[in-house]
């Protein structure tokens, strides 16, 4: 019975996340207002929902997630380079077995005049979805040491497309669940998605939680 209630609650949480990102896509012409609304609604989910990444104890003192100031310089509309080797990566998860993701493309852009790229992965299995994890030079120095996610469309984290290009907006970068407490185990970014530049945009590290990250 308890498992059934948990799954119904999880369904409601996923639906709420889907609505959150749908609002982001609909507000693409006013990205700052959309970002501010995203933050407010996400804080509410973290504070009130039973499926929040936070423990009940953490919720009692929670006063909002921390973000870098909004900077439109970290928003890109990028074509997807599909001329890549479709390599399959296997990620062992403590409770969920092996997660298999396949590289299907790459996006190229510049940060501070430096050319960089990130690989795009497709989650293999029923339903699938785009998965874009990354690390950068802010990790363990302002952001979670294990990196952050930007897209995870199987869980509705989807910023959309415009003019046939993918929206890559780092102001919406968010922490892995394991950034908040030790009960979560998350797939980290592969080595090719470890950027040699800092991305001071999106969600910052979670205050009050000391975490350990594999090198």
XYZ file of N, CA and C in Angstrom:
645
model
N 0.825 -1.199 0.000
C 0.000 0.000 0.000
C 0.871 1.265 0.000
N 1.912 1.270 0.873
C 2.768 2.446 0.948
C 3.483 2.695 -0.378
N 3.926 1.594 -1.034
C 4.582 1.756 -2.326
C 3.634 2.376 -3.342
N 2.362 1.953 -3.320
C 1.398 2.512 -4.246
C 1.204 3.993 -4.042
N 1.114 4.427 -2.796
C 0.978 5.857 -2.494
C 2.207 6.621 -2.957
N 3.386 6.025 -2.746
C 4.620 6.670 -3.159
C 4.651 6.898 -4.663
N 4.212 5.899 -5.429
C 4.223 6.039 -6.881
C 3.225 7.088 -7.359
N 2.076 7.168 -6.710
C 1.111 8.205 -7.063
C 1.688 9.590 -6.773
N 2.373 9.712 -5.639
C 3.018 10.982 -5.296
C 4.116 11.318 -6.297
N 4.872 10.299 -6.715
C 5.933 10.528 -7.685
C 5.356 10.956 -9.030
N 4.248 10.358 -9.415
C 3.570 10.768 -10.642
C 3.188 12.243 -10.572
N 2.658 12.667 -9.431
C 2.277 14.069 -9.259
C 3.502 14.975 -9.339
N 4.608 14.534 -8.759
C 5.837 15.335 -8.807
C 6.334 15.469 -10.241
N 6.348 14.357 -10.969
C 6.788 14.399 -12.367
C 5.886 15.309 -13.192
N 4.599 15.253 -12.924
C 3.654 16.115 -13.632
C 3.948 17.589 -13.321
N 4.269 17.875 -12.078
C 4.598 19.252 -11.686
C 5.861 19.735 -12.377
N 6.859 18.862 -12.489
C 8.094 19.232 -13.189
C 7.817 19.473 -14.664
N 6.976 18.619 -15.260
C 6.611 18.799 -16.666
C 5.941 20.148 -16.882
N 5.052 20.543 -15.988
C 4.383 21.839 -16.096
C 5.368 22.982 -15.907
N 6.333 22.785 -15.028
C 7.352 23.799 -14.777
C 8.152 24.095 -16.039
N 8.589 23.047 -16.732
C 9.380 23.235 -17.949
C 8.519 23.659 -19.132
N 7.271 23.243 -19.159
C 6.378 23.727 -20.208
C 6.236 25.243 -20.119
N 6.149 25.768 -18.889
C 6.057 27.214 -18.692
C 7.335 27.915 -19.154
N 8.483 27.279 -18.938
C 9.756 27.851 -19.406
C 9.760 27.963 -20.924
N 9.329 26.907 -21.603
C 9.318 26.926 -23.066
C 8.324 27.960 -23.590
N 7.183 28.073 -22.931
C 6.186 29.054 -23.363
C 6.646 30.486 -23.115
N 7.522 30.673 -22.145
C 8.007 32.013 -21.821
C 9.339 32.349 -22.442
N 9.698 31.650 -23.509
C 11.025 31.813 -24.109
C 11.302 33.237 -24.581
N 10.266 34.006 -24.925
C 10.478 35.373 -25.404
C 10.787 36.345 -24.269
N 10.558 35.917 -23.040
C 10.883 36.727 -21.866
C 11.696 35.859 -20.901
N 12.943 35.561 -21.273
C 13.722 34.572 -20.519
C 13.974 34.943 -19.059
N 14.179 36.217 -18.752
C 14.415 36.594 -17.357
C 13.182 36.336 -16.502
N 12.015 36.772 -16.967
C 10.777 36.544 -16.227
C 10.508 35.050 -16.091
N 10.791 34.305 -17.153
C 10.587 32.863 -17.131
C 11.500 32.206 -16.102
N 12.731 32.666 -16.040
C 13.718 32.129 -15.088
C 13.308 32.413 -13.644
N 12.841 33.614 -13.386
C 12.417 33.977 -12.037
C 11.211 33.137 -11.598
N 10.269 32.937 -12.499
C 9.102 32.115 -12.184
C 9.513 30.662 -11.952
N 10.449 30.162 -12.745
C 10.983 28.811 -12.596
C 11.565 28.626 -11.199
N 12.365 29.575 -10.759
C 12.979 29.493 -9.441
C 11.928 29.429 -8.338
N 10.948 30.297 -8.421
C 9.914 30.359 -7.387
C 9.139 29.050 -7.301
N 8.730 28.531 -8.461
C 7.926 27.306 -8.474
C 8.769 26.099 -8.059
N 10.041 26.089 -8.433
C 10.902 24.973 -8.051
C 11.158 24.975 -6.543
N 11.367 26.156 -5.971
C 11.519 26.250 -4.519
C 10.285 25.702 -3.799
N 9.110 26.015 -4.321
C 7.878 25.529 -3.709
C 7.820 24.007 -3.744
N 8.187 23.407 -4.877
C 8.217 21.952 -4.975
C 9.176 21.352 -3.950
N 10.370 21.939 -3.847
C 11.360 21.416 -2.906
C 10.870 21.537 -1.466
N 10.165 22.604 -1.168
C 9.740 22.869 0.204
C 8.532 22.035 0.614
N 7.647 21.727 -0.329
C 6.344 21.185 0.049
C 6.051 19.771 -0.427
N 6.697 19.307 -1.465
C 6.266 18.043 -2.059
C 6.912 16.847 -1.362
N 6.148 15.779 -1.215
C 6.650 14.570 -0.554
C 7.776 13.905 -1.332
N 7.858 14.155 -2.648
C 8.906 13.558 -3.484
C 10.072 14.517 -3.729
N 10.128 15.573 -2.973
C 11.257 16.498 -3.044
C 12.566 15.765 -2.766
N 13.658 16.243 -3.332
C 14.972 15.666 -3.045
C 15.399 15.910 -1.603
N 14.775 16.872 -0.939
C 15.122 17.196 0.440
C 14.460 16.239 1.420
N 15.146 15.986 2.529
C 14.551 15.213 3.612
C 13.544 16.087 4.360
N 12.717 15.469 5.170
C 11.750 16.240 5.944
C 12.453 17.196 6.893
N 13.591 16.784 7.429
C 14.359 17.671 8.308
C 14.895 18.867 7.542
N 15.407 18.644 6.346
C 15.931 19.741 5.536
C 14.838 20.736 5.155
N 13.649 20.227 4.904
C 12.549 21.112 4.511
C 12.224 22.131 5.594
N 12.422 21.755 6.854
C 12.056 22.636 7.962
C 12.869 23.929 7.973
N 14.107 23.873 7.472
C 14.956 25.069 7.468
C 15.214 25.602 6.061
N 14.545 25.020 5.069
C 14.792 25.393 3.676
C 14.259 26.794 3.383
N 15.127 27.647 2.827
C 14.692 29.009 2.480
C 14.994 29.352 1.026
N 15.117 28.329 0.182
C 15.306 28.559 -1.245
C 16.645 28.067 -1.761
N 16.639 27.606 -3.007
C 17.870 27.178 -3.667
C 18.681 28.395 -4.090
N 19.984 28.224 -4.171
C 20.875 29.337 -4.508
C 21.244 29.282 -5.989
N 21.254 30.446 -6.617
C 21.586 30.553 -8.041
C 22.578 31.695 -8.265
N 23.323 31.582 -9.352
C 24.070 32.729 -9.843
C 23.081 33.757 -10.393
N 23.505 35.000 -10.462
C 22.666 36.033 -11.067
C 22.370 35.667 -12.520
N 21.199 36.057 -12.976
C 20.824 35.775 -14.365
C 21.771 36.472 -15.335
N 22.239 35.736 -16.331
C 23.153 36.292 -17.335
C 22.776 35.709 -18.699
N 22.204 36.532 -19.587
C 21.770 36.017 -20.897
C 22.919 35.534 -21.767
N 24.161 35.848 -21.398
C 25.314 35.389 -22.181
C 25.458 33.873 -22.136
N 24.785 33.230 -21.186
C 24.881 31.773 -21.064
C 23.694 31.052 -21.687
N 22.932 31.766 -22.506
C 21.821 31.165 -23.238
C 22.200 31.052 -24.707
N 22.051 29.855 -25.285
C 22.443 29.599 -26.668
C 21.323 28.864 -27.411
N 21.221 29.134 -28.704
C 20.426 28.316 -29.622
C 21.415 27.633 -30.546
N 21.526 26.313 -30.437
C 22.629 25.619 -31.090
C 22.151 24.480 -31.993
N 22.753 24.385 -33.185
C 22.485 23.204 -34.018
C 23.162 21.987 -33.400
N 22.598 20.826 -33.634
C 23.174 19.590 -33.107
C 24.048 18.954 -34.179
N 25.312 18.771 -33.858
C 26.243 18.068 -34.737
C 26.040 16.568 -34.525
N 25.469 15.898 -35.510
C 25.175 14.470 -35.378
C 26.271 13.584 -35.973
N 27.354 14.200 -36.475
C 28.460 13.411 -37.026
C 29.398 12.999 -35.896
N 28.896 12.117 -35.043
C 29.652 11.653 -33.885
C 29.621 10.132 -33.840
N 30.571 9.569 -33.143
C 30.581 8.132 -32.927
C 29.489 7.803 -31.917
N 28.530 6.922 -32.265
C 27.405 6.625 -31.365
C 27.795 5.668 -30.238
N 28.762 6.080 -29.446
C 29.269 5.228 -28.367
C 28.239 5.076 -27.255
N 28.159 3.866 -26.705
C 27.269 3.584 -25.580
C 28.081 3.572 -24.293
N 27.616 4.327 -23.308
C 28.245 4.354 -21.990
C 27.333 3.647 -20.999
N 27.918 2.912 -20.079
C 27.161 2.251 -19.028
C 27.528 2.877 -17.693
N 26.503 3.273 -16.956
C 26.690 3.927 -15.661
C 26.036 3.067 -14.596
N 26.829 2.570 -13.651
C 26.296 1.730 -12.586
C 25.671 2.602 -11.499
N 24.393 2.338 -11.196
C 23.689 3.060 -10.142
C 23.400 2.097 -8.998
N 23.590 2.571 -7.792
C 23.563 1.693 -6.622
C 22.257 0.924 -6.485
N 21.129 1.594 -6.723
C 19.834 0.951 -6.502
C 19.100 0.583 -7.791
N 19.546 1.136 -8.922
C 18.795 0.960 -10.168
C 19.520 0.131 -11.211
N 20.649 -0.459 -10.851
C 21.382 -1.259 -11.821
C 22.171 -0.396 -12.784
N 22.273 -0.853 -14.028
C 23.093 -0.169 -15.035
C 22.221 0.734 -15.906
N 22.610 1.983 -15.996
C 21.958 2.936 -16.892
C 22.801 3.018 -18.165
N 22.180 2.834 -19.328
C 22.899 2.870 -20.597
C 22.500 4.120 -21.371
N 23.493 4.898 -21.774
C 23.259 6.103 -22.560
C 24.134 6.057 -23.809
N 23.600 6.579 -24.903
C 24.318 6.543 -26.177
C 24.534 7.956 -26.692
N 25.770 8.271 -27.005
C 26.084 9.562 -27.609
C 25.436 9.634 -28.985
N 24.660 10.711 -29.229
C 24.024 10.853 -30.541
C 24.327 12.191 -31.190
N 24.955 13.079 -30.474
C 25.250 14.385 -31.054
C 26.163 15.194 -30.157
N 26.453 16.388 -30.623
C 27.319 17.281 -29.858
C 26.929 18.717 -30.182
N 27.005 19.594 -29.200
C 26.769 21.023 -29.428
C 28.078 21.771 -29.196
N 28.330 22.752 -30.065
C 29.552 23.540 -30.006
C 29.190 24.993 -29.712
N 29.954 25.624 -28.834
C 29.679 27.017 -28.478
C 30.949 27.633 -27.901
N 30.869 28.888 -27.515
C 32.021 29.578 -26.945
C 31.669 30.170 -25.591
N 32.607 30.050 -24.661
C 32.499 30.680 -23.347
C 33.739 31.550 -23.153
N 33.534 32.858 -23.007
C 34.663 33.763 -22.823
C 35.660 33.710 -23.964
N 35.165 33.483 -25.169
C 36.038 33.424 -26.332
C 36.699 32.078 -26.551
N 36.453 31.110 -25.680
C 37.041 29.776 -25.826
C 36.019 28.808 -26.406
N 36.397 28.107 -27.455
C 35.517 27.134 -28.092
C 35.446 25.861 -27.252
N 34.230 25.422 -26.947
C 34.021 24.207 -26.154
C 32.870 23.415 -26.774
N 32.677 22.217 -26.288
C 31.607 21.364 -26.810
C 31.114 20.433 -25.717
N 29.863 20.021 -25.848
C 29.275 19.038 -24.949
C 28.601 17.943 -25.766
N 28.781 16.712 -25.341
C 28.117 15.592 -25.989
C 26.685 15.477 -25.489
N 25.783 15.112 -26.389
C 24.388 14.840 -26.061
C 24.193 13.331 -26.044
N 23.470 12.845 -25.048
C 23.255 11.412 -24.892
C 21.766 11.090 -24.942
N 21.468 9.890 -25.440
C 20.103 9.389 -25.429
C 20.040 8.244 -24.433
N 19.076 8.316 -23.509
C 18.904 7.251 -22.527
C 18.287 6.049 -23.229
N 18.987 4.921 -23.220
C 18.509 3.723 -23.880
C 17.533 2.981 -22.962
N 16.490 2.488 -23.521
C 15.468 1.822 -22.730
C 14.111 2.379 -23.095
N 13.088 1.895 -22.456
C 11.717 2.256 -22.801
C 11.497 3.760 -22.650
N 11.027 4.410 -23.709
C 10.767 5.856 -23.647
C 11.961 6.693 -24.050
N 13.106 6.431 -23.452
C 14.316 7.178 -23.769
C 14.216 8.649 -23.425
N 15.155 9.424 -23.949
C 15.157 10.861 -23.721
C 16.560 11.420 -23.801
N 16.664 12.722 -24.045
C 17.961 13.396 -24.088
C 18.480 13.604 -22.675
N 19.768 13.348 -22.500
C 20.427 13.520 -21.210
C 21.683 14.349 -21.430
N 21.774 15.490 -20.733
C 22.936 16.372 -20.876
C 23.475 16.748 -19.497
N 24.399 15.923 -18.973
C 25.111 16.260 -17.747
C 26.413 16.978 -18.110
N 26.915 17.797 -17.206
C 28.201 18.445 -17.476
C 28.895 18.808 -16.172
N 30.200 18.935 -16.271
C 31.000 19.516 -15.191
C 31.726 20.732 -15.756
N 32.103 21.642 -14.858
C 32.849 22.825 -15.283
C 33.733 23.277 -14.142
N 34.434 24.383 -14.348
C 35.441 24.814 -13.386
C 34.874 25.481 -12.135
N 33.545 25.563 -12.022
C 32.961 26.044 -10.767
C 32.713 24.902 -9.793
N 32.815 23.650 -10.240
C 32.508 22.511 -9.379
C 33.419 22.484 -8.152
N 32.823 22.303 -6.983
C 33.502 22.354 -5.689
C 34.042 23.739 -5.366
N 33.683 24.703 -6.166
C 34.091 26.089 -5.920
C 32.934 27.014 -6.291
N 31.771 26.713 -5.712
C 30.577 27.484 -6.013
C 29.413 26.627 -6.453
N 29.721 25.483 -7.070
C 28.669 24.548 -7.475
C 29.006 23.149 -6.976
N 28.023 22.281 -7.053
C 28.189 20.904 -6.588
C 29.372 20.228 -7.274
N 30.157 19.512 -6.486
C 31.378 18.908 -7.002
C 31.177 17.881 -8.082
N 29.995 17.255 -8.125
C 29.733 16.229 -9.126
C 29.192 16.750 -10.434
N 29.097 18.078 -10.557
C 28.571 18.664 -11.783
C 27.086 18.945 -11.673
N 26.495 19.264 -12.813
C 25.070 19.592 -12.855
C 24.454 18.985 -14.111
N 23.130 19.035 -14.187
C 22.394 18.620 -15.367
C 21.800 19.860 -16.033
N 21.636 19.764 -17.350
C 20.942 20.818 -18.081
C 19.668 20.280 -18.730
N 19.750 19.081 -19.298
C 18.591 18.437 -19.913
C 18.488 17.006 -19.406
N 17.276 16.581 -19.118
C 16.987 15.191 -18.783
C 15.521 14.983 -19.144
N 15.273 14.839 -20.435
C 13.892 14.922 -20.917
C 13.037 13.743 -20.483
N 13.636 12.628 -20.093
C 12.844 11.510 -19.586
C 12.162 11.899 -18.274
N 12.731 12.911 -17.600
C 12.142 13.448 -16.367
C 11.603 14.862 -16.584
N 11.400 15.213 -17.865
C 10.714 16.450 -18.274
C 11.586 17.709 -18.203
N 12.875 17.583 -17.904
C 13.767 18.741 -17.934
C 14.146 19.007 -19.393
N 13.320 19.823 -20.049
C 13.395 20.019 -21.495
C 13.189 21.501 -21.792
N 14.239 22.172 -22.279
C 14.165 23.606 -22.558
C 13.660 23.909 -23.957
N 13.487 22.894 -24.790
C 12.867 23.082 -26.088
C 13.830 23.370 -27.222
N 13.243 23.732 -28.356
C 13.980 24.073 -29.568
C 13.404 25.351 -30.157
N 14.205 26.004 -30.982
C 13.744 27.191 -31.702
C 14.489 27.250 -33.022
N 13.734 27.421 -34.110
C 14.318 27.517 -35.451
C 15.181 26.301 -35.772
N 14.759 25.136 -35.296
C 15.490 23.911 -35.574
C 16.750 23.734 -34.751
N 16.943 24.599 -33.756
C 18.131 24.527 -32.904
C 17.731 24.228 -31.464
N 18.650 23.604 -30.736
C 18.388 23.215 -29.366
C 18.652 24.396 -28.434
N 17.751 24.594 -27.476
C 17.967 25.627 -26.468
C 18.917 25.074 -25.403
N 20.069 25.706 -25.296
C 21.069 25.357 -24.288
C 21.235 26.587 -23.403
N 20.539 26.597 -22.287
C 20.506 27.773 -21.418
C 21.014 27.379 -20.036
N 22.269 27.746 -19.764
C 22.892 27.336 -18.509
C 22.314 28.045 -17.294
N 21.510 29.077 -17.491
C 20.857 29.704 -16.341
C 19.841 28.755 -15.710
N 19.480 27.676 -16.442
C 18.581 26.663 -15.914
C 19.315 25.391 -15.496
N 20.645 25.428 -15.462
C 21.404 24.266 -14.994
C 21.017 23.967 -13.541
N 20.878 22.699 -13.211
C 20.399 22.351 -11.880
C 21.211 21.203 -11.282
N 21.158 21.109 -9.973
C 21.921 20.104 -9.249
C 21.342 18.707 -9.395
N 22.222 17.730 -9.328
C 21.822 16.340 -9.196
C 21.160 16.176 -7.828
N 20.277 15.214 -7.697
C 19.628 14.991 -6.401
C 20.636 14.693 -5.300
N 21.741 14.038 -5.667
C 22.743 13.689 -4.653
C 23.502 14.902 -4.128
N 23.236 16.086 -4.672
C 23.840 17.308 -4.139
C 23.192 17.732 -2.829
N 22.020 17.164 -2.502
C 21.249 17.629 -1.354
C 21.389 16.757 -0.119
N 21.520 15.451 -0.307
C 21.763 14.559 0.826
C 22.211 13.195 0.313
N 22.638 12.348 1.231
C 23.327 11.109 0.852
C 22.400 9.969 0.431
N 21.085 10.166 0.498
C 20.202 9.039 0.133
C 20.061 8.871 -1.364
N 20.577 9.824 -2.144
C 20.466 9.762 -3.597
C 21.783 9.323 -4.224
N 21.684 8.617 -5.339
C 22.858 8.189 -6.119
C 22.582 8.540 -7.573
N 23.473 9.316 -8.179
C 23.178 9.923 -9.483
C 24.284 9.633 -10.491
N 23.936 9.512 -11.762
C 24.958 9.398 -12.808
C 25.670 10.735 -13.008
N 26.995 10.690 -13.056
C 27.791 11.897 -13.248
C 28.143 12.063 -14.723
N 28.617 13.231 -15.068
C 28.975 13.519 -16.462
C 30.193 12.709 -16.890
N 30.135 12.114 -18.085
C 31.328 11.445 -18.623
C 32.470 12.436 -18.804
N 33.688 11.914 -18.939
C 34.875 12.759 -19.027
C 34.776 13.780 -20.161
N 34.165 13.405 -21.288
C 34.104 14.321 -22.425
C 33.217 15.536 -22.153
N 32.393 15.485 -21.113
C 31.534 16.616 -20.775
C 32.032 17.383 -19.556
N 33.338 17.302 -19.330
C 33.966 18.106 -18.279
C 34.615 19.318 -18.945
N 33.976 20.448 -18.817
C 34.420 21.647 -19.527
C 35.636 22.276 -18.863
N 36.577 22.816 -19.672
C 37.771 23.457 -19.120
C 37.530 24.924 -18.746
N 36.278 25.354 -18.736
C 35.918 26.736 -18.433
C 34.889 26.750 -17.305
N 34.722 27.911 -16.699
C 33.724 28.079 -15.647
C 32.383 28.481 -16.252
N 31.314 27.934 -15.696
C 29.953 28.296 -16.093
C 29.255 28.882 -14.851
N 29.494 30.172 -14.557
C 28.859 30.783 -13.380
C 27.417 31.185 -13.677
N 26.592 30.183 -13.907
C 25.179 30.384 -14.232
C 24.410 29.185 -13.711
N 23.133 29.399 -13.409
C 22.307 28.315 -12.923
C 22.447 28.100 -11.427
N 22.076 26.896 -10.988
C 22.030 26.587 -9.561
C 23.419 26.442 -8.962
N 23.574 26.986 -7.758
C 24.822 26.873 -7.009
C 24.747 25.682 -6.060
N 25.825 25.457 -5.300
C 25.834 24.329 -4.371
C 24.818 24.541 -3.262
N 24.421 23.448 -2.638
C 23.390 23.477 -1.608
C 24.044 23.700 -0.254
N 23.714 24.794 0.391
C 24.332 25.145 1.672
C 23.966 24.117 2.743
N 24.949 23.772 3.551
C 24.663 22.930 4.708
C 24.839 21.448 4.484
N 25.231 21.041 3.272
C 25.433 19.611 3.040
C 26.855 19.374 2.567
N 27.606 18.619 3.341
C 28.989 18.279 2.979
C 28.950 16.975 2.186
N 29.446 17.018 0.960
C 29.361 15.843 0.098
C 30.752 15.413 -0.346
N 30.850 14.179 -0.762
C 32.108 13.649 -1.283
C 31.856 13.164 -2.710
N 32.758 13.506 -3.602
C 32.597 13.179 -5.012
C 33.778 12.365 -5.492
N 33.478 11.387 -6.320
C 34.562 10.631 -6.953
C 35.336 11.536 -7.901
N 36.639 11.348 -8.024
C 37.430 12.202 -8.931
C 37.048 11.987 -10.393
